[in-house]
Coordinates of C-alpha atoms in Angstrom, one line a residue:
M1 CA -107.1 -48.9 -35.1
T2 CA -105.9 -48.6 -31.5
K3 CA -102.3 -47.4 -30.7
P4 CA -99.9 -49.7 -28.8
R5 CA -99.4 -48.7 -25.2
R6 CA -95.8 -47.9 -23.9
N7 CA -94.5 -49.9 -21.0
P8 CA -93.8 -47.3 -18.2
D9 CA -91.6 -49.7 -16.3
L10 CA -89.4 -50.2 -19.4
S11 CA -89.0 -46.4 -20.0
A12 CA -88.0 -45.7 -16.4
T13 CA -85.4 -48.5 -16.4
T14 CA -83.8 -47.1 -19.6
E15 CA -83.6 -43.6 -18.2
R16 CA -82.1 -44.8 -15.0
A17 CA -79.5 -46.7 -17.0
A18 CA -78.7 -43.7 -19.1
L19 CA -78.4 -41.5 -15.9
T20 CA -76.1 -44.1 -14.3
E21 CA -74.0 -44.2 -17.4
A22 CA -73.7 -40.4 -17.5
L23 CA -72.8 -40.2 -13.8
E24 CA -70.1 -42.9 -14.3
A25 CA -68.7 -41.0 -17.2
L26 CA -68.7 -37.8 -15.2
R27 CA -66.9 -39.6 -12.3
E28 CA -64.3 -41.0 -14.8
S29 CA -63.9 -37.5 -16.3
E30 CA -63.4 -36.0 -12.9
A31 CA -61.0 -38.7 -11.9
R32 CA -59.0 -38.1 -15.1
F33 CA -59.1 -34.4 -14.5
R34 CA -57.9 -34.9 -10.8
A35 CA -55.1 -37.2 -12.0
V36 CA -54.0 -34.6 -14.5
V37 CA -54.2 -31.8 -12.0
D38 CA -52.3 -33.8 -9.3
S39 CA -49.6 -34.9 -11.7
A40 CA -48.9 -31.3 -12.6
N41 CA -45.6 -29.8 -11.4
E42 CA -47.2 -26.4 -10.8
G43 CA -49.3 -26.0 -7.7
I44 CA -53.0 -25.2 -8.3
L45 CA -55.4 -23.6 -5.9
V46 CA -59.1 -22.9 -6.6
Y47 CA -60.8 -20.0 -4.7
D48 CA -64.6 -19.2 -4.4
S49 CA -65.9 -15.7 -4.9
A50 CA -65.2 -15.0 -1.2
L51 CA -61.5 -15.8 -2.0
K52 CA -61.4 -18.9 0.2
V53 CA -59.7 -22.0 -1.0
T54 CA -62.1 -24.7 -2.2
A55 CA -59.7 -27.2 -3.9
G56 CA -56.0 -27.7 -4.8
N57 CA -53.6 -30.3 -6.0
A58 CA -50.7 -32.3 -4.6
A59 CA -48.1 -29.9 -6.1
A60 CA -49.6 -27.0 -4.1
E61 CA -49.2 -29.0 -0.9
R62 CA -45.6 -29.8 -1.8
I63 CA -44.7 -26.2 -2.8
I64 CA -46.5 -24.4 -0.1
G65 CA -45.6 -27.0 2.6
L66 CA -49.1 -27.2 4.1
P67 CA -51.7 -30.0 3.8
L68 CA -54.6 -29.1 1.5
A69 CA -57.0 -29.8 4.3
E70 CA -55.5 -26.9 6.3
M71 CA -55.9 -24.5 3.4
V72 CA -59.4 -25.3 2.3
G73 CA -61.9 -22.8 3.7
K74 CA -59.1 -20.3 4.5
P75 CA -58.2 -17.1 2.5
G76 CA -55.2 -18.9 0.9
F77 CA -51.8 -19.9 2.3
T78 CA -50.8 -16.2 2.6
S79 CA -53.1 -16.0 5.6
L80 CA -51.4 -19.0 7.2
L81 CA -47.7 -18.4 6.6
P82 CA -45.5 -15.3 6.8
C83 CA -44.9 -14.0 3.3
V84 CA -42.8 -11.3 1.7
R85 CA -43.0 -9.3 -1.5
D86 CA -40.4 -9.5 -4.3
D87 CA -38.2 -6.9 -2.5
G88 CA -38.2 -8.9 0.8
T89 CA -40.6 -6.6 2.7
P90 CA -43.6 -8.2 4.5
L91 CA -46.6 -9.0 2.4
A92 CA -49.7 -7.1 3.6
P93 CA -53.2 -8.7 3.4
E94 CA -54.2 -6.3 0.6
D95 CA -51.2 -7.4 -1.4
R96 CA -52.3 -11.0 -1.6
P97 CA -52.3 -12.1 -5.3
T98 CA -56.1 -13.0 -5.3
R99 CA -57.0 -9.6 -3.8
V100 CA -54.8 -7.8 -6.2
S101 CA -56.6 -9.5 -9.1
V102 CA -60.0 -8.7 -7.8
R103 CA -59.0 -5.1 -7.1
S104 CA -57.6 -4.6 -10.6
G105 CA -60.1 -6.8 -12.4
K106 CA -57.3 -8.4 -14.3
P107 CA -55.5 -11.7 -14.0
L108 CA -51.9 -11.7 -12.6
T109 CA -48.9 -13.1 -14.5
G110 CA -45.5 -13.7 -13.1
H111 CA -46.3 -12.2 -9.7
V112 CA -43.3 -13.0 -7.4
M113 CA -43.6 -13.4 -3.7
G114 CA -41.9 -15.5 -1.0
I115 CA -42.8 -17.8 1.9
V116 CA -40.6 -17.3 5.0
R117 CA -39.8 -20.7 6.6
A118 CA -39.1 -21.4 10.3
D119 CA -35.3 -21.4 9.6
K120 CA -35.6 -17.9 8.0
S121 CA -35.0 -19.3 4.5
V122 CA -37.4 -18.1 1.8
T123 CA -39.2 -20.2 -0.8
W124 CA -39.8 -17.9 -3.8
L125 CA -43.0 -18.4 -5.8
D126 CA -44.2 -17.3 -9.2
V127 CA -48.0 -16.8 -8.9
N128 CA -50.5 -16.5 -11.8
T129 CA -54.2 -15.9 -11.3
G130 CA -57.3 -16.2 -13.5
F131 CA -61.0 -15.6 -13.1
L132 CA -63.6 -18.4 -13.3
R133 CA -66.8 -17.3 -15.1
R134 CA -69.9 -19.1 -16.4
P135 CA -70.8 -18.6 -20.1
G136 CA -72.7 -15.4 -20.6
E137 CA -72.0 -14.0 -17.1
S138 CA -69.7 -11.0 -16.5
G139 CA -69.1 -11.7 -12.8
F140 CA -66.8 -14.5 -11.6
Y141 CA -67.7 -17.3 -9.3
G142 CA -64.1 -18.1 -8.4
I143 CA -60.4 -17.7 -9.0
V144 CA -57.8 -20.3 -10.0
S145 CA -54.2 -19.7 -9.1
T146 CA -51.1 -21.5 -10.4
I147 CA -47.9 -21.5 -8.3
S148 CA -44.4 -22.4 -9.3
D149 CA -41.4 -22.8 -7.0
I150 CA -38.7 -20.5 -8.5
T151 CA -36.3 -20.6 -5.5
A152 CA -33.5 -22.3 -7.5
R153 CA -34.0 -19.9 -10.4
R154 CA -34.1 -16.9 -8.1
H155 CA -30.8 -18.1 -6.4
A156 CA -29.2 -18.6 -9.7
E157 CA -30.2 -15.2 -10.9
Q158 CA -28.9 -13.6 -7.7
A159 CA -25.7 -15.5 -8.0
L160 CA -25.4 -14.3 -11.6
R161 CA -26.1 -10.7 -10.4
D162 CA -23.5 -11.1 -7.6
S163 CA -21.0 -12.5 -10.1
E164 CA -21.6 -9.7 -12.5
E165 CA -21.3 -7.1 -9.8
R166 CA -18.0 -8.7 -8.6
F167 CA -16.8 -8.7 -12.2
R168 CA -17.9 -5.1 -12.6
Q169 CA -16.1 -4.0 -9.4
T170 CA -13.0 -6.1 -10.3
F171 CA -13.0 -4.6 -13.8
Q172 CA -13.3 -1.1 -12.6
L173 CA -11.1 -1.2 -9.6
A174 CA -8.3 -3.3 -11.1
A175 CA -4.9 -1.7 -11.0
S176 CA -4.2 -3.0 -14.5
G177 CA -6.0 -1.4 -17.4
I178 CA -8.6 -3.7 -18.9
C179 CA -10.7 -3.3 -22.0
E180 CA -12.9 -5.2 -24.4
V181 CA -12.2 -4.8 -28.1
V182 CA -14.5 -5.6 -31.1
D183 CA -13.1 -5.1 -34.6
G184 CA -10.1 -3.2 -33.2
R185 CA -12.3 -0.7 -31.4
F186 CA -12.7 -0.1 -27.7
V187 CA -16.2 -1.1 -26.5
R188 CA -15.5 -1.3 -22.8
V189 CA -12.7 0.2 -20.7
N190 CA -12.0 0.5 -17.0
R191 CA -10.7 3.4 -15.0
S192 CA -7.1 2.3 -14.9
L193 CA -6.9 2.1 -18.7
C194 CA -8.2 5.6 -18.9
E195 CA -5.5 6.8 -16.5
I196 CA -2.8 4.9 -18.4
L197 CA -3.8 6.3 -21.7
G198 CA -4.9 9.7 -20.4
Y199 CA -8.4 9.7 -22.1
S200 CA -11.8 9.9 -20.5
E201 CA -14.0 6.8 -20.9
D202 CA -16.4 8.5 -23.3
H203 CA -13.5 9.6 -25.5
L204 CA -11.7 6.3 -25.5
L205 CA -14.8 4.3 -26.4
G206 CA -14.9 6.2 -29.7
M207 CA -11.4 5.2 -30.7
T208 CA -9.6 2.3 -32.2
V209 CA -6.6 0.7 -30.5
K210 CA -4.3 1.7 -33.3
E211 CA -5.3 5.3 -32.9
V212 CA -3.6 5.4 -29.4
S213 CA -0.7 3.2 -30.5
H214 CA 2.8 4.5 -31.1
P215 CA 3.2 4.9 -34.9
E216 CA 6.1 2.4 -34.9
D217 CA 4.2 -0.2 -32.9
R218 CA 0.7 0.0 -34.5
D219 CA 1.1 -3.4 -36.3
V220 CA 3.2 -5.3 -33.8
T221 CA 0.2 -7.3 -32.4
D222 CA -1.4 -8.2 -35.8
T223 CA 0.3 -11.5 -36.2
D224 CA -0.4 -12.8 -32.7
R225 CA -4.0 -11.6 -32.9
A226 CA -4.5 -13.4 -36.2
R227 CA -3.2 -16.6 -34.5
I228 CA -5.6 -16.2 -31.6
H229 CA -8.6 -15.7 -33.9
S230 CA -7.6 -18.8 -35.9
G231 CA -7.4 -20.9 -32.8
E232 CA -3.7 -21.6 -33.1
I233 CA -3.0 -20.0 -29.7
D234 CA -5.2 -19.1 -26.8
S235 CA -3.5 -15.8 -25.7
A236 CA -0.5 -13.6 -26.4
R237 CA 1.7 -11.3 -24.4
F238 CA 3.9 -8.5 -25.7
E239 CA 5.3 -5.1 -24.9
K240 CA 4.2 -2.1 -26.9
R241 CA 4.3 1.7 -26.9
Y242 CA 1.2 3.9 -26.7
V243 CA 0.7 7.6 -27.0
R244 CA -1.3 9.3 -24.2
A245 CA -3.7 12.1 -24.9
D246 CA -1.0 14.6 -23.7
G247 CA 1.5 13.2 -26.2
V248 CA 3.6 11.3 -23.7
V249 CA 4.8 7.9 -24.8
V250 CA 4.0 5.0 -22.4
W251 CA 5.3 1.4 -22.5
C252 CA 2.7 -1.2 -21.7
E253 CA 2.9 -5.0 -21.2
V254 CA -0.3 -6.3 -22.8
A255 CA -1.9 -9.7 -22.6
I256 CA -4.8 -10.4 -25.0
A257 CA -7.3 -13.3 -25.3
L258 CA -10.4 -13.9 -27.3
V259 CA -13.8 -14.5 -25.7
R260 CA -16.1 -16.8 -27.7
S261 CA -19.7 -17.8 -27.6
V262 CA -20.9 -21.3 -26.7
D263 CA -20.8 -22.3 -30.4
G264 CA -17.2 -20.9 -30.7
H265 CA -18.1 -17.6 -32.5
P266 CA -15.8 -14.8 -31.6
L267 CA -17.5 -12.2 -29.3
Y268 CA -14.7 -9.8 -28.3
E269 CA -11.1 -9.5 -27.4
I270 CA -10.1 -8.8 -23.8
A271 CA -6.8 -7.1 -23.1
V272 CA -5.0 -6.4 -19.9
F273 CA -2.5 -3.4 -19.8
D274 CA 0.2 -2.9 -17.3
D275 CA 2.2 0.4 -17.4
V276 CA 5.9 -0.6 -17.5
T277 CA 7.2 2.7 -18.6
E278 CA 9.3 3.1 -15.4
R279 CA 10.8 -0.3 -15.8
K280 CA 11.7 0.3 -19.5
E281 CA 13.3 3.6 -18.5
N282 CA 15.2 1.9 -15.8
E283 CA 16.3 -0.8 -18.2
V284 CA 17.5 1.9 -20.6
A285 CA 19.3 3.7 -17.8
L286 CA 20.8 0.4 -16.6
R287 CA 22.0 -0.5 -20.1
E288 CA 23.5 3.0 -20.5
A289 CA 25.1 2.7 -17.0
H290 CA 26.4 -0.8 -17.9
E291 CA 27.9 0.5 -21.2
E292 CA 29.4 3.4 -19.3
L293 CA 30.8 1.1 -16.7
K294 CA 32.3 -1.2 -19.4
R295 CA 33.9 1.8 -21.0
S296 CA 35.2 3.1 -17.7
N297 CA 36.5 -0.3 -16.7
A298 CA 38.2 -0.6 -20.1
E299 CA 39.8 2.8 -19.7
L300 CA 40.9 1.9 -16.1
E301 CA 42.3 -1.4 -17.2
Q302 CA 44.1 0.3 -20.1
F303 CA 45.4 2.9 -17.7
A304 CA 46.6 0.3 -15.2
Y305 CA 48.3 -1.6 -18.0
V306 CA 50.0 1.5 -19.5
A307 CA 50.9 2.9 -16.2
S308 CA 52.3 -0.4 -14.9
H309 CA 54.2 -0.9 -18.1
D310 CA 55.5 2.6 -18.4
L311 CA 56.4 2.8 -14.7
Q312 CA 58.7 -0.1 -15.0
E313 CA 61.3 1.8 -17.1
P314 CA 62.0 4.7 -14.7
L315 CA 61.9 2.2 -11.8
R316 CA 64.5 0.1 -13.5
M317 CA 66.6 3.2 -13.8
V318 CA 66.2 4.1 -10.1
S319 CA 67.2 0.5 -9.1
S320 CA 70.1 0.2 -11.7
Y321 CA 71.7 3.5 -10.9
T322 CA 71.4 3.1 -7.2
Q323 CA 73.1 -0.3 -7.4
L324 CA 75.7 1.3 -9.7
L325 CA 76.3 4.1 -7.2
L326 CA 76.9 1.4 -4.5
R327 CA 79.4 -0.5 -6.7
R328 CA 81.4 2.5 -7.7
Y329 CA 81.3 4.7 -4.7
G330 CA 80.2 2.3 -1.9
D331 CA 83.6 2.6 -0.2
R332 CA 83.3 6.4 0.0
L333 CA 79.8 6.2 1.6
D334 CA 79.4 6.0 5.3
G335 CA 77.1 3.5 7.0
D336 CA 74.0 5.6 6.9
A337 CA 74.4 6.3 3.2
R338 CA 74.8 2.7 2.4
E339 CA 71.8 1.8 4.5
F340 CA 69.7 4.5 2.7
T341 CA 70.7 3.3 -0.7
A342 CA 69.8 -0.3 0.4
Y343 CA 66.4 1.0 1.3
I344 CA 66.1 2.6 -2.2
V345 CA 67.0 -0.7 -3.9
D346 CA 64.6 -2.7 -1.7
G347 CA 61.8 -0.2 -2.3
A348 CA 62.4 -0.3 -6.0
A349 CA 62.2 -4.1 -5.9
R350 CA 59.0 -4.1 -4.0
M351 CA 57.6 -1.4 -6.3
K352 CA 58.5 -3.6 -9.3
Q353 CA 56.6 -6.5 -7.8
L354 CA 53.6 -4.3 -7.1
I355 CA 53.6 -3.0 -10.6
E356 CA 53.8 -6.6 -12.0
D357 CA 51.0 -7.7 -9.8
L358 CA 48.8 -4.7 -10.8
L359 CA 49.6 -5.5 -14.4
A360 CA 48.5 -9.1 -13.9
Y361 CA 45.3 -8.0 -12.1
S362 CA 44.4 -5.6 -14.9
R363 CA 45.0 -8.3 -17.6
V364 CA 42.6 -10.9 -16.0
G365 CA 39.5 -9.5 -17.8
T366 CA 41.1 -8.2 -20.9
K367 CA 43.9 -10.5 -21.9
G368 CA 42.4 -13.8 -21.0
K369 CA 42.2 -16.6 -23.5
E370 CA 39.0 -18.2 -24.8
F371 CA 37.7 -21.1 -22.6
K372 CA 38.3 -24.6 -23.7
P373 CA 38.2 -28.0 -22.0
V374 CA 41.0 -28.0 -19.4
P375 CA 42.0 -30.9 -17.0
V376 CA 42.2 -29.2 -13.6
E377 CA 45.0 -31.5 -12.7
S378 CA 47.1 -30.2 -15.6
A379 CA 46.7 -26.6 -14.4
L380 CA 47.6 -27.7 -10.8
R381 CA 50.7 -29.5 -11.9
R382 CA 51.8 -26.5 -13.9
A383 CA 51.4 -24.3 -10.8
I384 CA 53.4 -26.8 -8.7
V385 CA 56.2 -26.7 -11.3
N386 CA 56.3 -22.9 -11.1
L387 CA 56.5 -23.1 -7.3
R388 CA 59.0 -25.9 -7.1
A389 CA 61.8 -23.8 -5.6
A390 CA 59.5 -22.5 -2.8
I391 CA 58.1 -26.0 -2.2
D392 CA 61.5 -27.6 -1.9
E393 CA 62.8 -24.8 0.3
S394 CA 59.9 -25.2 2.8
G395 CA 59.9 -29.0 2.6
A396 CA 56.2 -28.8 1.8
T397 CA 54.0 -31.6 0.4
V398 CA 51.3 -30.9 -2.2
T399 CA 48.8 -33.7 -2.8
Y400 CA 45.5 -33.9 -4.7
D401 CA 42.5 -36.1 -5.5
A402 CA 41.1 -36.9 -8.9
L403 CA 40.1 -33.6 -10.4
P404 CA 37.5 -32.8 -13.2
V405 CA 37.8 -31.4 -16.7
V406 CA 36.3 -27.9 -17.0
E407 CA 35.8 -25.1 -19.5
A408 CA 38.5 -22.6 -18.6
D409 CA 41.4 -20.4 -19.5
D410 CA 44.3 -22.9 -18.7
T411 CA 46.8 -20.1 -18.0
Q412 CA 44.5 -18.3 -15.5
L413 CA 43.5 -21.6 -13.9
A414 CA 47.2 -22.3 -13.3
Q415 CA 47.7 -18.8 -11.9
L416 CA 44.8 -19.3 -9.6
F417 CA 46.4 -22.5 -8.1
Q418 CA 49.8 -20.8 -8.0
N419 CA 48.5 -17.9 -6.0
L420 CA 46.6 -20.1 -3.5
I421 CA 49.4 -22.6 -3.0
G422 CA 51.9 -19.8 -2.8
N423 CA 49.9 -18.2 -0.1
A424 CA 49.9 -21.5 1.8
L425 CA 53.6 -21.7 1.6
K426 CA 54.1 -18.0 2.6
F427 CA 51.7 -18.2 5.6
R428 CA 52.9 -21.5 7.0
S429 CA 53.1 -22.4 10.6
A430 CA 56.0 -24.0 12.5
S431 CA 54.9 -27.4 11.1
V432 CA 56.0 -28.7 7.7
P433 CA 53.5 -27.3 5.2
R434 CA 50.9 -29.8 3.9
I435 CA 48.6 -28.7 1.1
H436 CA 45.8 -30.8 -0.3
V437 CA 43.6 -30.1 -3.3
S438 CA 40.2 -31.9 -3.5
C439 CA 36.9 -31.6 -5.4
I440 CA 33.3 -31.7 -4.2
Q441 CA 30.7 -32.5 -6.9
K442 CA 27.6 -30.3 -6.8
P443 CA 24.6 -30.5 -9.2
T444 CA 25.7 -27.6 -11.4
E445 CA 29.3 -26.9 -10.4
H446 CA 32.6 -28.3 -9.2
E447 CA 33.7 -27.1 -5.8
I448 CA 37.6 -27.1 -5.6
V449 CA 39.1 -26.9 -2.2
V450 CA 42.8 -26.0 -1.5
A451 CA 43.4 -26.8 2.2
D452 CA 46.6 -26.1 4.2
N453 CA 47.9 -26.4 7.8
G454 CA 49.1 -22.8 8.0
I455 CA 48.6 -20.1 10.5
G456 CA 44.9 -19.6 9.7
I457 CA 42.8 -16.5 9.4
E458 CA 40.4 -14.8 11.8
A459 CA 36.8 -14.8 10.6
Q460 CA 36.5 -11.0 10.6
Y461 CA 39.0 -10.9 7.7
F462 CA 37.4 -13.5 5.4
E463 CA 36.0 -10.8 3.0
R464 CA 38.8 -8.3 3.3
I465 CA 41.6 -10.7 2.1
F466 CA 40.1 -10.8 -1.4
M467 CA 40.3 -7.0 -1.8
V468 CA 43.2 -5.3 -3.6
F469 CA 46.1 -4.1 -1.4
Q470 CA 44.5 -5.7 1.7
R471 CA 47.2 -7.1 4.0
L472 CA 46.8 -8.7 7.4
H473 CA 50.5 -8.8 8.3
N474 CA 53.6 -6.6 8.3
K475 CA 55.7 -6.5 5.1
G476 CA 58.8 -7.5 6.9
E477 CA 57.1 -10.6 8.4
Y478 CA 55.3 -11.7 5.3
P479 CA 56.4 -10.0 2.1
G480 CA 53.9 -9.4 -0.8
T481 CA 51.7 -6.7 -2.4
G482 CA 48.2 -7.8 -1.2
I483 CA 47.0 -8.4 -4.7
G484 CA 47.3 -12.2 -5.1
L485 CA 43.9 -13.2 -3.6
A486 CA 42.2 -10.3 -5.4
I487 CA 43.6 -11.8 -8.7
C488 CA 42.2 -15.2 -7.5
K489 CA 38.7 -13.7 -7.0
K490 CA 38.8 -12.0 -10.4
V491 CA 39.9 -15.2 -12.2
V492 CA 37.1 -17.3 -10.5
E493 CA 34.4 -14.7 -11.2
R494 CA 35.5 -14.5 -14.9
H495 CA 34.9 -18.3 -15.0
G496 CA 31.4 -17.9 -13.6
G497 CA 32.2 -19.1 -10.0
H498 CA 32.8 -17.6 -6.6
I499 CA 35.5 -18.0 -4.0
W500 CA 35.5 -18.0 -0.2
V501 CA 37.6 -19.2 2.7
E502 CA 37.0 -21.3 5.8
S503 CA 39.6 -21.0 8.5
K504 CA 40.5 -20.7 12.2
P505 CA 43.7 -19.2 13.6
D506 CA 46.4 -21.8 14.1
E507 CA 44.2 -24.5 12.5
G508 CA 45.0 -23.9 8.8
S509 CA 42.8 -22.5 6.0
A510 CA 40.7 -24.0 3.2
F511 CA 40.1 -21.9 0.1
H512 CA 37.0 -23.0 -1.8
F513 CA 36.1 -21.9 -5.3
T514 CA 33.5 -23.1 -7.8
L515 CA 33.7 -23.7 -11.5
P516 CA 30.4 -24.3 -13.5
K517 CA 29.8 -27.7 -15.0
E518 CA 29.5 -27.9 -18.8
G519 CA 26.0 -27.1 -19.9
A520 CA 24.9 -25.8 -16.4
A521 CA 22.6 -22.8 -16.6

């Protein structure tokens, strides 16, 4: 039986078809591989055993900034562009990543280097290398290198380092004491806090905050700290005493807040300390001085009252017996004797007026009535009634605009107007006296103005006239004790206002004083 013969033409055709199919599959596989490689975000460069570039992807062109055609056949981009090491120093040829890999016989991971651009900026790269080997062979036929642009990450890391360094310097160099506290224990402290509390940093870090607190103040922050941890408040501020290492007590103004993680978990408390010991000591000294001044003023006012009251009796005796002497023995006295006794009587009268004025001055702050709503017009009319004789004698006219209601001592307010109008009548010019009272409304106060057409006052005396016993004129020309305007000033200040004068010689004067509006701070 003879065997069938194969058709050689058919066999060759089948083999060619299979080969064509295999080649097409290989091309498709290479195309898919190339598409995958080119779509990668990381740059890829392939080197031969002579460490020259044979292939690469689009990302490598973008990251390195050179066309692949310029790199192929060259010893990598490091031979074409100025490069630097991680520390910024120039990259020597022997430090190129592929050469380092070959020299060490090991692949590189996370090798950082930079490309220096024309504008001196640096593109920072993270380079990895790996050897290409055929199965069963120990040698390599090439190296593949992956390249990532880490410039943004590098800048962010540097910015973070700079920020941390600035914080560290600020933390350490701050004039205020600063600390971080976990579970009531110091975990970080700065130099200023060590100086405030008198402990070294090492010693302080081993202590709790309550250990350095004054025994009476150890628990004063507990409530606010609990509110901060619960989220009720963000921060708290308080004053507290601490005991230094040398036993000295220091007062600190402390502000605390809680630092939380992203998920809201408490990390640590941060506290800022300011040493206010000197201020607290000054406050104590000021309070003591204020109390001493109040006591001294009370004693002086009491002395002035007693002295003024007790002096009036012997003064009345001097005046009475001098006048009795004149009545009984006046015809036996010569002219000089009668003139001398007249001086005694006049002096006693002036002394009596002075004592009464001193008594009135001393009683402004101690014998005043409680404030209540008072129509200013009522107090003014009362003063006009008290001065009726002097007003009629001089032919003066006293006019006034609408006036407000204020919280005041009605008796002292009437005394204030009586003194100011009385001054206007006393220091009148040749013209008939005209006195006008008006009111200027301010946001928080009433400004009352008492204006006249009298002789006026020179500017150099504006402050002096409100002092006790300060007179600008001769007693014979203008009688008085020089206390009237001092009483006005004391009354106005007791009511929370201030007083001043505007005047020109021969053009009259305008006395201004303020009274707070109800509810004004």
